[in-house]
Amino acid sequence: MVKVFSWGRLEGAESDAHSLHQRGDVSRVIQRTGSGIAHGMGRSYGDACLNPACVIWKTAGLDHFIRWDEETGRLICEAGVLLRDIQRLMIPRGWMLPVTPGTQLVTVGGAIANDVHGKNHHVLGSFGDHVKGVTLCRTNGDVIECGPDHQSDWFKATVGGVGLTGVIVTADIQLRRVAGPWLEAETIPYSDIDEFFQLADASESAWEHTVSWIDCLSLKGRGLFMRANPIDKKERLISFPRQKKIPFVLPISFVNSFSLKPFNAAYFYLKKRQKGLSIASIESFSCPLDHILEWNRLYGPNGFFQYQSVVPRADALNTINRMRREIRAAGQGSFLAVLKTFGKKAPLGFLSFPQPNGVTLALDFPNKGKTTLALFERLDAIVHDAGGRIYLAKDACQSRDLFVSGYPKLEQFLSFRDPGISSQLSRRLMGY
Amino acid sequence: MKRIVIIGATSSIAEHCARCWIQKAPVDLVLVGRNKEKTEHVAMDLRVRSPQSTVVSMQIDFLDPIHIKQLADDLEKEAAIDIVLIAHGVLPDQSRCQTDLVHCEEALLVNAVSPVLFSEGFAASMQKAGHGTLAIIGSVAGDRGRKSNYTYGAAKGLVARFAEGLQHRLAGTPVNVVLIKPGPTDTPMTAHMTSQSGRLASASEVAKQIVSGIDKGKPVIYTPAKWALIMWVVRCLPRWVFNRINI
Ligand SMILES: Cc1cc2nc3c(=O)[nH]c(=O)nc-3n(C[C@H](O)[C@H](O)[C@H](O)COP(=O)(O)OP(=O)(O)OC[C@H]3O[C@@H](n4cnc5c(N)ncnc54)[C@H](O)[C@@H]3O)c2cc1C
Ligand SMILES: NC(=O)c1ccc[n+]([C@@H]2O[C@H](COP(=O)([O-])OP(=O)(O)OC[C@H]3O[C@@H](n4cnc5c(N)ncnc54)[C@H](OP(=O)(O)O)[C@@H]3O)[C@@H](O)[C@H]2O)c1
């Protein structure tokens, strides 16, 4: 038994961990160990990748590339390969992953199982939209090859299926051509949510990446809007930042009511001074925290939650403002509040998170026990009223009701579950 | 292009060494394993990582002296070899070794006899060619026998003594011999030691140090480096102290 954490470091779960190393062995191992769940890099914040007192299958050892076609940009690899390794190998060759989340230190399997999105969702959709096929091993020994054009229902269940349809062993991904890793980025301060929506609407057609940082503790919801487009800067040398590591879990949370307000204010003013155009690499623009390894340790021994919801655009202004008021009143929340609009394309997966044209708000909360959970209940009620949903990659505590109302294709999904697979999340939300 | 031969190429440490080498520059790699499919999987991965490298995989019986000799001669004849890395090994269950002598014999054959056969084979062909580095993976466990793994330790100790002799024999020739002693590393070999997982070095970190140690032609590489000091202390402990420690 080993202690296994997810990114939120809420409570470590003692689990029986089995490492997968050979693609040829996966089927045998998962048939032998008894009911378990796949665990990639554990970059989910909540309990999607946890299985206390039961088995987890660690997939990070499945890190082999299998085939690369320079002409077509099709990459076949094992599911434990890191997105960062694909990017670093392929960008110098003029190709890259069309979609990456806010950290590249995740596995291909994890990116598919949560159908992750990036800052370019309005242009390129989510990760699953670029996967042409996967090989799935089930605990009854079946091996299923599925993709958007073959066995497509299996594929729709597996993309965003939080590991519950089987273990993804290999994936076939379509990369896109790029001139290099460089983006031309622009930062624009906004003073309230209304202004945010104006900026988002004005930027979506001409800018490939859009995202914003919002200060949830400010009265009107000031923030910084960031947008970026790829540019060709062949003369610039490609280099990768050195990584630093937070060496241990801090004894108390560094994120507390004393540090939050001044930090937010300072960050806002510093960034506001840097407004305007600049050049950034895709790594530093998309994944600013990736070179500080294990930054989640800053939240101290009790860990933290990330609360990420999406709500329909129609009434979003009102909904986001209601959520902000609750968060402000509770005096919680953190510096990492992200507000973003999704594109209009409906995602593939039955349980994929991005709602077409939805507006998503994500922020971290240090775990203060009951007071934090009570705040989440109030936020859940607002999301429920608005017809929104909570992201399973981040979730540790939403109610079953909200889950059922938020994911209308749940019934379709359930028939594809592998009876030999369950996680803390699936038991909490789906019964087993 | 450097020509590198890896024996036991499916070993996690060896695989990470290969990734380090091809990341630096294209190489001509020969991967030797006991299992054809697994070895070819490693080769496919390396070909994607470095399309300019040539990577071939081959299979051999690791205890067959005739074929090992033949392999060493043939590979040297094809083109001069720059580096041979001998990496295979297995961590046996010590208590089982004490009662199941078949298990004990297997552990000694794979960890001691087989690496010696490969080393002699390649040492001869490299000496003839007057060129190359022979790197053999031993272990910190070979530095002093202890109750929890002395069968493995004895085999690794044999490899260490053998490498020492070979270094003596080849001193003054252009052929270099490097003995590598990793500390506990996170690989399939240690997958069952889950309670230790936090204390294991990563295979990629260990591989980086091996590759740079071979580059520098170090006679002995402890990796991570702190093990040189730890093992010096362990070797110095008087027997009456050592025998009371539960390790
Ligand atoms: C700093 C940070 C920023 C982030 N930003 C974003 C973002 O912008 N957008 C976004 O969408 N997400 C974001 N995330 C969330 C992250 O991308 C997802 O949680 C991702 O799924 C994590 O991948 P992982 O390899 O760590 O998988 P894990 O967290 O270990 O597992 C996630 C799920 O995938 C399943 N799984 C993993 N491997 C397999 C496999 N081989 N077969 C089947 N199922 C498998 C697990 O069972 C689990 O249900 C962020 C996370 C962090 C820490
Ligand atoms: N990991 C550690 O903590 C550690 C510490 C000190 C020293 N070492 C040494 O480092 C080397 C590499 O080990 P690793 O950690 O990378 O282990 P690993 O990933 O488990 O690899 C073991 C290798 O040995 C091969 N092998 C096992 N039994 C064999 C047999 N009977 N005949 C032929 N080949 C056999 C395996 O081949 P298959 O893939 O075909 O099974 C594989 O290539 C070994 O010499 C080991 O003793 C390891």
mmCIF file of N, CA and C in Angstrom, chain A residues 188-292:
data_model
loop_
_atom_site.group_PDB
_atom_site.id
_atom_site.type_symbol
_atom_site.label_atom_id
_atom_site.label_comp_id
_atom_site.label_asym_id
_atom_site.label_seq_id
_atom_site.Cartn_x
_atom_site.Cartn_y
_atom_site.Cartn_z
ATOM 1 N N ILE A 188 -4.666 42.786 -21.733
ATOM 2 C CA ILE A 188 -5.523 43.970 -21.633
ATOM 3 C C ILE A 188 -6.262 43.939 -20.295
ATOM 4 N N PRO A 189 -6.077 44.939 -19.458
ATOM 5 C CA PRO A 189 -6.818 44.949 -18.193
ATOM 6 C C PRO A 189 -8.300 45.240 -18.439
ATOM 7 N N TYR A 190 -9.179 44.623 -17.645
ATOM 8 C CA TYR A 190 -10.604 44.991 -17.708
ATOM 9 C C TYR A 190 -11.080 45.278 -16.292
ATOM 10 N N SER A 191 -12.125 46.099 -16.211
ATOM 11 C CA SER A 191 -12.510 46.524 -14.863
ATOM 12 C C SER A 191 -13.761 45.826 -14.348
ATOM 13 N N ASP A 192 -14.518 45.190 -15.215
ATOM 14 C CA ASP A 192 -15.648 44.392 -14.710
ATOM 15 C C ASP A 192 -16.000 43.282 -15.715
ATOM 16 N N ILE A 193 -16.945 42.441 -15.310
ATOM 17 C CA ILE A 193 -17.252 41.256 -16.106
ATOM 18 C C ILE A 193 -17.864 41.624 -17.460
ATOM 19 N N ASP A 194 -18.630 42.677 -17.449
ATOM 20 C CA ASP A 194 -19.236 43.116 -18.692
ATOM 21 C C ASP A 194 -18.151 43.388 -19.737
ATOM 22 N N GLU A 195 -17.123 44.079 -19.275
ATOM 23 C CA GLU A 195 -16.011 44.402 -20.159
ATOM 24 C C GLU A 195 -15.289 43.126 -20.622
ATOM 25 N N PHE A 196 -15.214 42.148 -19.691
ATOM 26 C CA PHE A 196 -14.614 40.860 -20.071
ATOM 27 C C PHE A 196 -15.345 40.260 -21.271
ATOM 28 N N PHE A 197 -16.675 40.252 -21.200
ATOM 29 C CA PHE A 197 -17.440 39.642 -22.300
ATOM 30 C C PHE A 197 -17.246 40.409 -23.602
ATOM 31 N N GLN A 198 -17.167 41.711 -23.505
ATOM 32 C CA GLN A 198 -16.920 42.494 -24.721
ATOM 33 C C GLN A 198 -15.571 42.115 -25.339
ATOM 34 N N LEU A 199 -14.559 42.000 -24.475
ATOM 35 C CA LEU A 199 -13.241 41.626 -24.981
ATOM 36 C C LEU A 199 -13.251 40.227 -25.591
ATOM 37 N N ALA A 200 -13.929 39.306 -24.904
ATOM 38 C CA ALA A 200 -13.981 37.928 -25.397
ATOM 39 C C ALA A 200 -14.652 37.905 -26.768
ATOM 40 N N ASP A 201 -15.776 38.584 -26.892
ATOM 41 C CA ASP A 201 -16.498 38.587 -28.169
ATOM 42 C C ASP A 201 -15.666 39.214 -29.275
ATOM 43 N N ALA A 202 -14.972 40.292 -28.917
ATOM 44 C CA ALA A 202 -14.201 40.996 -29.938
ATOM 45 C C ALA A 202 -12.961 40.205 -30.341
ATOM 46 N N SER A 203 -12.483 39.293 -29.471
ATOM 47 C CA SER A 203 -11.199 38.627 -29.739
ATOM 48 C C SER A 203 -11.341 37.279 -30.418
ATOM 49 N N GLU A 204 -12.498 36.653 -30.269
ATOM 50 C CA GLU A 204 -12.560 35.243 -30.652
ATOM 51 C C GLU A 204 -12.325 34.973 -32.132
ATOM 52 N N SER A 205 -12.730 35.894 -32.983
ATOM 53 C CA SER A 205 -12.553 35.574 -34.395
ATOM 54 C C SER A 205 -11.102 35.772 -34.838
ATOM 55 N N ALA A 206 -10.410 36.700 -34.222
ATOM 56 C CA ALA A 206 -9.071 37.007 -34.730
ATOM 57 C C ALA A 206 -7.942 36.431 -33.872
ATOM 58 N N TRP A 207 -8.246 35.959 -32.670
ATOM 59 C CA TRP A 207 -7.178 35.472 -31.795
ATOM 60 C C TRP A 207 -7.390 33.996 -31.482
ATOM 61 N N GLU A 208 -6.292 33.231 -31.596
ATOM 62 C CA GLU A 208 -6.425 31.789 -31.410
ATOM 63 C C GLU A 208 -6.500 31.388 -29.933
ATOM 64 N N HIS A 209 -5.767 32.104 -29.095
ATOM 65 C CA HIS A 209 -5.786 31.790 -27.664
ATOM 66 C C HIS A 209 -6.425 32.951 -26.917
ATOM 67 N N THR A 210 -7.390 32.665 -26.072
ATOM 68 C CA THR A 210 -7.916 33.721 -25.209
ATOM 69 C C THR A 210 -8.141 33.140 -23.821
ATOM 70 N N VAL A 211 -7.851 33.938 -22.810
ATOM 71 C CA VAL A 211 -8.088 33.503 -21.438
ATOM 72 C C VAL A 211 -8.057 34.760 -20.593
ATOM 73 N N SER A 212 -8.573 34.672 -19.389
ATOM 74 C CA SER A 212 -8.418 35.842 -18.540
ATOM 75 C C SER A 212 -8.223 35.439 -17.102
ATOM 76 N N TRP A 213 -7.546 36.296 -16.408
ATOM 77 C CA TRP A 213 -7.336 36.135 -14.983
ATOM 78 C C TRP A 213 -8.255 37.132 -14.290
ATOM 79 N N ILE A 214 -9.032 36.641 -13.350
ATOM 80 C CA ILE A 214 -9.973 37.541 -12.691
ATOM 81 C C ILE A 214 -9.723 37.555 -11.183
ATOM 82 N N ASP A 215 -9.808 38.740 -10.607
ATOM 83 C CA ASP A 215 -9.629 38.905 -9.163
ATOM 84 C C ASP A 215 -10.999 38.776 -8.516
ATOM 85 N N CYS A 216 -11.278 37.601 -8.008
ATOM 86 C CA CYS A 216 -12.616 37.331 -7.478
ATOM 87 C C CYS A 216 -12.875 38.070 -6.174
ATOM 88 N N LEU A 217 -11.822 38.622 -5.599
ATOM 89 C CA LEU A 217 -12.035 39.324 -4.336
ATOM 90 C C LEU A 217 -12.313 40.814 -4.560
ATOM 91 N N SER A 218 -12.140 41.275 -5.786
ATOM 92 C CA SER A 218 -12.391 42.699 -6.050
ATOM 93 C C SER A 218 -13.893 42.923 -6.184
ATOM 94 N N LEU A 219 -14.286 44.173 -6.019
ATOM 95 C CA LEU A 219 -15.712 44.481 -5.966
ATOM 96 C C LEU A 219 -16.400 44.213 -7.310
ATOM 97 N N LYS A 220 -15.819 44.736 -8.380
ATOM 98 C CA LYS A 220 -16.523 44.657 -9.662
ATOM 99 C C LYS A 220 -16.075 43.485 -10.534
ATOM 100 N N GLY A 221 -14.988 42.834 -10.105
ATOM 101 C CA GLY A 221 -14.493 41.732 -10.920
ATOM 102 C C GLY A 221 -13.508 42.222 -11.960
ATOM 103 N N ARG A 222 -12.494 42.935 -11.492
ATOM 104 C CA ARG A 222 -11.472 43.385 -12.437
ATOM 105 C C ARG A 222 -10.638 42.186 -12.863
ATOM 106 N N GLY A 223 -9.937 42.365 -13.941
ATOM 107 C CA GLY A 223 -9.120 41.244 -14.388
ATOM 108 C C GLY A 223 -8.191 41.640 -15.515
ATOM 109 N N LEU A 224 -7.496 40.620 -16.010
ATOM 110 C CA LEU A 224 -6.588 40.832 -17.127
ATOM 111 C C LEU A 224 -6.981 39.857 -18.227
ATOM 112 N N PHE A 225 -7.190 40.383 -19.408
ATOM 113 C CA PHE A 225 -7.553 39.545 -20.545
ATOM 114 C C PHE A 225 -6.297 39.290 -21.361
ATOM 115 N N MET A 226 -6.048 38.006 -21.637
ATOM 116 C CA MET A 226 -4.861 37.672 -22.414
ATOM 117 C C MET A 226 -5.275 37.002 -23.713
ATOM 118 N N ARG A 227 -4.679 37.428 -24.814
ATOM 119 C CA ARG A 227 -4.967 36.779 -26.098
ATOM 120 C C ARG A 227 -3.665 36.631 -26.862
ATOM 121 N N ALA A 228 -3.614 35.612 -27.691
ATOM 122 C CA ALA A 228 -2.348 35.357 -28.381
ATOM 123 C C ALA A 228 -2.584 34.651 -29.704
ATOM 124 N N ASN A 229 -1.653 34.856 -30.611
ATOM 125 C CA ASN A 229 -1.650 34.180 -31.908
ATOM 126 C C ASN A 229 -0.258 33.641 -32.193
ATOM 127 N N PRO A 230 -0.189 32.495 -32.881
ATOM 128 C CA PRO A 230 1.129 31.975 -33.259
ATOM 129 C C PRO A 230 1.827 32.949 -34.205
ATOM 130 N N ILE A 231 3.128 33.115 -34.040
ATOM 131 C CA ILE A 231 3.871 33.871 -35.049
ATOM 132 C C ILE A 231 5.135 33.119 -35.416
ATOM 133 N N ASP A 232 5.631 33.461 -36.575
ATOM 134 C CA ASP A 232 6.817 32.796 -37.107
ATOM 135 C C ASP A 232 8.047 33.593 -36.686
ATOM 136 N N LYS A 233 8.829 33.028 -35.789
ATOM 137 C CA LYS A 233 10.036 33.713 -35.299
ATOM 138 C C LYS A 233 11.197 32.751 -35.414
ATOM 139 N N LYS A 234 11.485 32.321 -36.613
ATOM 140 C CA LYS A 234 12.491 31.272 -36.805
ATOM 141 C C LYS A 234 13.832 31.659 -36.201
ATOM 142 N N GLU A 235 14.106 32.990 -36.161
ATOM 143 C CA GLU A 235 15.431 33.403 -35.713
ATOM 144 C C GLU A 235 15.601 33.191 -34.218
ATOM 145 N N ARG A 236 14.485 33.058 -33.491
ATOM 146 C CA ARG A 236 14.609 32.855 -32.046
ATOM 147 C C ARG A 236 14.964 31.406 -31.741
ATOM 148 N N LEU A 237 15.904 31.219 -30.837
ATOM 149 C CA LEU A 237 16.294 29.865 -30.451
ATOM 150 C C LEU A 237 15.231 29.256 -29.541
ATOM 151 N N ILE A 238 14.910 28.006 -29.750
ATOM 152 C CA ILE A 238 13.959 27.342 -28.865
ATOM 153 C C ILE A 238 14.695 26.884 -27.610
ATOM 154 N N SER A 239 14.222 27.316 -26.462
ATOM 155 C CA SER A 239 14.862 26.833 -25.232
ATOM 156 C C SER A 239 13.763 26.482 -24.239
ATOM 157 N N PHE A 240 14.094 25.636 -23.307
ATOM 158 C CA PHE A 240 13.084 25.218 -22.338
ATOM 159 C C PHE A 240 13.496 25.682 -20.957
ATOM 160 N N PRO A 241 12.546 26.258 -20.191
ATOM 161 C CA PRO A 241 12.905 26.801 -18.880
ATOM 162 C C PRO A 241 13.383 25.712 -17.934
ATOM 163 N N ARG A 242 14.319 26.073 -17.068
ATOM 164 C CA ARG A 242 14.763 25.137 -16.025
ATOM 165 C C ARG A 242 13.663 24.980 -15.001
ATOM 166 N N GLN A 243 13.594 23.794 -14.423
ATOM 167 C CA GLN A 243 12.526 23.566 -13.462
ATOM 168 C C GLN A 243 13.027 23.737 -12.044
ATOM 169 N N LYS A 244 12.188 24.353 -11.224
ATOM 170 C CA LYS A 244 12.480 24.438 -9.800
ATOM 171 C C LYS A 244 11.382 23.672 -9.091
ATOM 172 N N LYS A 245 11.648 23.314 -7.837
ATOM 173 C CA LYS A 245 10.688 22.454 -7.167
ATOM 174 C C LYS A 245 10.411 22.997 -5.778
ATOM 175 N N ILE A 246 9.138 22.979 -5.355
ATOM 176 C CA ILE A 246 8.824 23.295 -3.968
ATOM 177 C C ILE A 246 9.200 22.039 -3.182
ATOM 178 N N PRO A 247 10.226 22.121 -2.304
ATOM 179 C CA PRO A 247 10.839 20.890 -1.804
ATOM 180 C C PRO A 247 9.998 20.100 -0.802
ATOM 181 N N PHE A 248 9.083 20.761 -0.082
ATOM 182 C CA PHE A 248 8.295 19.997 0.891
ATOM 183 C C PHE A 248 6.943 20.675 1.079
ATOM 184 N N VAL A 249 6.037 19.971 1.733
ATOM 185 C CA VAL A 249 4.719 20.534 2.003
ATOM 186 C C VAL A 249 4.883 21.578 3.108
ATOM 187 N N LEU A 250 4.392 22.791 2.859
ATOM 188 C CA LEU A 250 4.534 23.814 3.889
ATOM 189 C C LEU A 250 3.677 23.437 5.098
ATOM 190 N N PRO A 251 4.137 23.812 6.312
ATOM 191 C CA PRO A 251 3.385 23.421 7.514
ATOM 192 C C PRO A 251 1.996 24.073 7.585
ATOM 193 N N ILE A 252 1.886 25.294 7.073
ATOM 194 C CA ILE A 252 0.551 25.884 6.969
ATOM 195 C C ILE A 252 0.387 26.411 5.563
ATOM 196 N N SER A 253 -0.853 26.672 5.199
ATOM 197 C CA SER A 253 -1.064 27.127 3.830
ATOM 198 C C SER A 253 -0.483 28.518 3.641
ATOM 199 N N PHE A 254 0.278 28.643 2.542
ATOM 200 C CA PHE A 254 0.818 29.939 2.174
ATOM 201 C C PHE A 254 -0.312 30.822 1.628
ATOM 202 N N VAL A 255 -1.405 30.166 1.234
ATOM 203 C CA VAL A 255 -2.528 30.883 0.651
ATOM 204 C C VAL A 255 -3.574 31.079 1.740
ATOM 205 N N ASN A 256 -3.641 32.267 2.310
ATOM 206 C CA ASN A 256 -4.603 32.496 3.376
ATOM 207 C C ASN A 256 -5.118 33.932 3.289
ATOM 208 N N SER A 257 -5.977 34.315 4.223
ATOM 209 C CA SER A 257 -6.617 35.617 4.070
ATOM 210 C C SER A 257 -5.625 36.783 4.182
ATOM 211 N N PHE A 258 -4.466 36.519 4.807
ATOM 212 C CA PHE A 258 -3.478 37.599 4.890
ATOM 213 C C PHE A 258 -2.756 37.789 3.562
ATOM 214 N N SER A 259 -2.495 36.671 2.887
ATOM 215 C CA SER A 259 -1.687 36.773 1.679
ATOM 216 C C SER A 259 -2.530 37.062 0.434
ATOM 217 N N LEU A 260 -3.801 36.659 0.470
ATOM 218 C CA LEU A 260 -4.582 36.688 -0.764
ATOM 219 C C LEU A 260 -4.778 38.067 -1.355
ATOM 220 N N LYS A 261 -5.344 38.962 -0.528
ATOM 221 C CA LYS A 261 -5.693 40.282 -1.061
ATOM 222 C C LYS A 261 -4.469 41.033 -1.565
ATOM 223 N N PRO A 262 -3.416 41.118 -0.719
ATOM 224 C CA PRO A 262 -2.245 41.834 -1.226
ATOM 225 C C PRO A 262 -1.651 41.160 -2.457
ATOM 226 N N PHE A 263 -1.674 39.819 -2.489
ATOM 227 C CA PHE A 263 -1.097 39.144 -3.652
ATOM 228 C C PHE A 263 -1.885 39.488 -4.913
ATOM 229 N N ASN A 264 -3.194 39.356 -4.811
ATOM 230 C CA ASN A 264 -4.036 39.662 -5.962
ATOM 231 C C ASN A 264 -3.806 41.087 -6.443
ATOM 232 N N ALA A 265 -3.786 42.019 -5.482
ATOM 233 C CA ALA A 265 -3.631 43.423 -5.849
ATOM 234 C C ALA A 265 -2.273 43.648 -6.515
ATOM 235 N N ALA A 266 -1.233 43.063 -5.904
ATOM 236 C CA ALA A 266 0.108 43.258 -6.441
ATOM 237 C C ALA A 266 0.213 42.672 -7.841
ATOM 238 N N TYR A 267 -0.319 41.454 -8.015
ATOM 239 C CA TYR A 267 -0.256 40.781 -9.313
ATOM 240 C C TYR A 267 -0.950 41.645 -10.368
ATOM 241 N N PHE A 268 -2.120 42.140 -9.984
ATOM 242 C CA PHE A 268 -2.904 42.940 -10.917
ATOM 243 C C PHE A 268 -2.135 44.169 -11.374
ATOM 244 N N TYR A 269 -1.554 44.886 -10.413
ATOM 245 C CA TYR A 269 -0.859 46.117 -10.784
ATOM 246 C C TYR A 269 0.413 45.850 -11.575
ATOM 247 N N LEU A 270 1.128 44.787 -11.177
ATOM 248 C CA LEU A 270 2.342 44.445 -11.915
ATOM 249 C C LEU A 270 2.023 44.134 -13.362
ATOM 250 N N LYS A 271 1.014 43.272 -13.553
ATOM 251 C CA LYS A 271 0.669 42.833 -14.894
ATOM 252 C C LYS A 271 0.088 43.981 -15.708
ATOM 253 N N LYS A 272 -0.646 44.864 -15.009
ATOM 254 C CA LYS A 272 -1.271 45.974 -15.700
ATOM 255 C C LYS A 272 -0.195 46.865 -16.317
ATOM 256 N N ARG A 273 0.925 46.958 -15.600
ATOM 257 C CA ARG A 273 2.010 47.773 -16.125
ATOM 258 C C ARG A 273 2.640 47.144 -17.360
ATOM 259 N N GLN A 274 2.486 45.787 -17.462
ATOM 260 C CA GLN A 274 3.077 45.122 -18.631
ATOM 261 C C GLN A 274 2.078 44.991 -19.769
ATOM 262 N N LYS A 275 0.970 45.727 -19.699
ATOM 263 C CA LYS A 275 -0.053 45.536 -20.728
ATOM 264 C C LYS A 275 0.516 45.842 -22.105
ATOM 265 N N GLY A 276 -0.168 45.307 -23.106
ATOM 266 C CA GLY A 276 0.310 45.518 -24.464
ATOM 267 C C GLY A 276 0.842 44.228 -25.049
ATOM 268 N N LEU A 277 1.597 44.346 -26.139
ATOM 269 C CA LEU A 277 2.025 43.171 -26.890
ATOM 270 C C LEU A 277 3.377 42.657 -26.416
ATOM 271 N N SER A 278 3.534 41.344 -26.433
ATOM 272 C CA SER A 278 4.840 40.776 -26.131
ATOM 273 C C SER A 278 4.938 39.427 -26.837
ATOM 274 N N ILE A 279 6.136 38.853 -26.808
ATOM 275 C CA ILE A 279 6.303 37.534 -27.428
ATOM 276 C C ILE A 279 6.543 36.504 -26.344
ATOM 277 N N ALA A 280 5.814 35.414 -26.424
ATOM 278 C CA ALA A 280 5.949 34.378 -25.395
ATOM 279 C C ALA A 280 6.022 33.031 -26.083
ATOM 280 N N SER A 281 6.635 32.045 -25.405
ATOM 281 C CA SER A 281 6.595 30.697 -25.971
ATOM 282 C C SER A 281 5.288 30.069 -25.542
ATOM 283 N N ILE A 282 4.860 29.083 -26.290
ATOM 284 C CA ILE A 282 3.596 28.417 -25.972
ATOM 285 C C ILE A 282 3.654 27.829 -24.566
ATOM 286 N N GLU A 283 4.856 27.318 -24.168
ATOM 287 C CA GLU A 283 4.974 26.749 -22.817
ATOM 288 C C GLU A 283 4.749 27.804 -21.749
ATOM 289 N N SER A 284 5.361 28.966 -21.911
ATOM 290 C CA SER A 284 5.219 29.941 -20.840
ATOM 291 C C SER A 284 3.862 30.632 -20.888
ATOM 292 N N PHE A 285 3.262 30.726 -22.076
ATOM 293 C CA PHE A 285 1.938 31.344 -22.150
ATOM 294 C C PHE A 285 0.868 30.393 -21.602
ATOM 295 N N SER A 286 0.939 29.141 -22.017
ATOM 296 C CA SER A 286 -0.131 28.202 -21.653
ATOM 297 C C SER A 286 0.077 27.583 -20.279
ATOM 298 N N CYS A 287 1.316 27.377 -19.899
ATOM 299 C CA CYS A 287 1.579 26.608 -18.687
ATOM 300 C C CYS A 287 2.553 27.357 -17.792
ATOM 301 N N PRO A 288 2.175 28.545 -17.315
ATOM 302 C CA PRO A 288 3.130 29.384 -16.599
ATOM 303 C C PRO A 288 3.692 28.732 -15.333
ATOM 304 N N LEU A 289 2.971 27.768 -14.774
ATOM 305 C CA LEU A 289 3.443 27.191 -13.511
ATOM 306 C C LEU A 289 4.275 25.924 -13.687
ATOM 307 N N ASP A 290 4.418 25.465 -14.945
ATOM 308 C CA ASP A 290 5.063 24.164 -15.142
ATOM 309 C C ASP A 290 6.529 24.129 -14.737
ATOM 310 N N HIS A 291 7.190 25.277 -14.674
ATOM 311 C CA HIS A 291 8.593 25.149 -14.272
ATOM 312 C C HIS A 291 8.770 25.280 -12.756
ATOM 313 N N ILE A 292 7.661 25.390 -12.017
ATOM 314 C CA ILE A 292 7.773 25.252 -10.556
ATOM 315 C C ILE A 292 7.110 23.922 -10.207
#
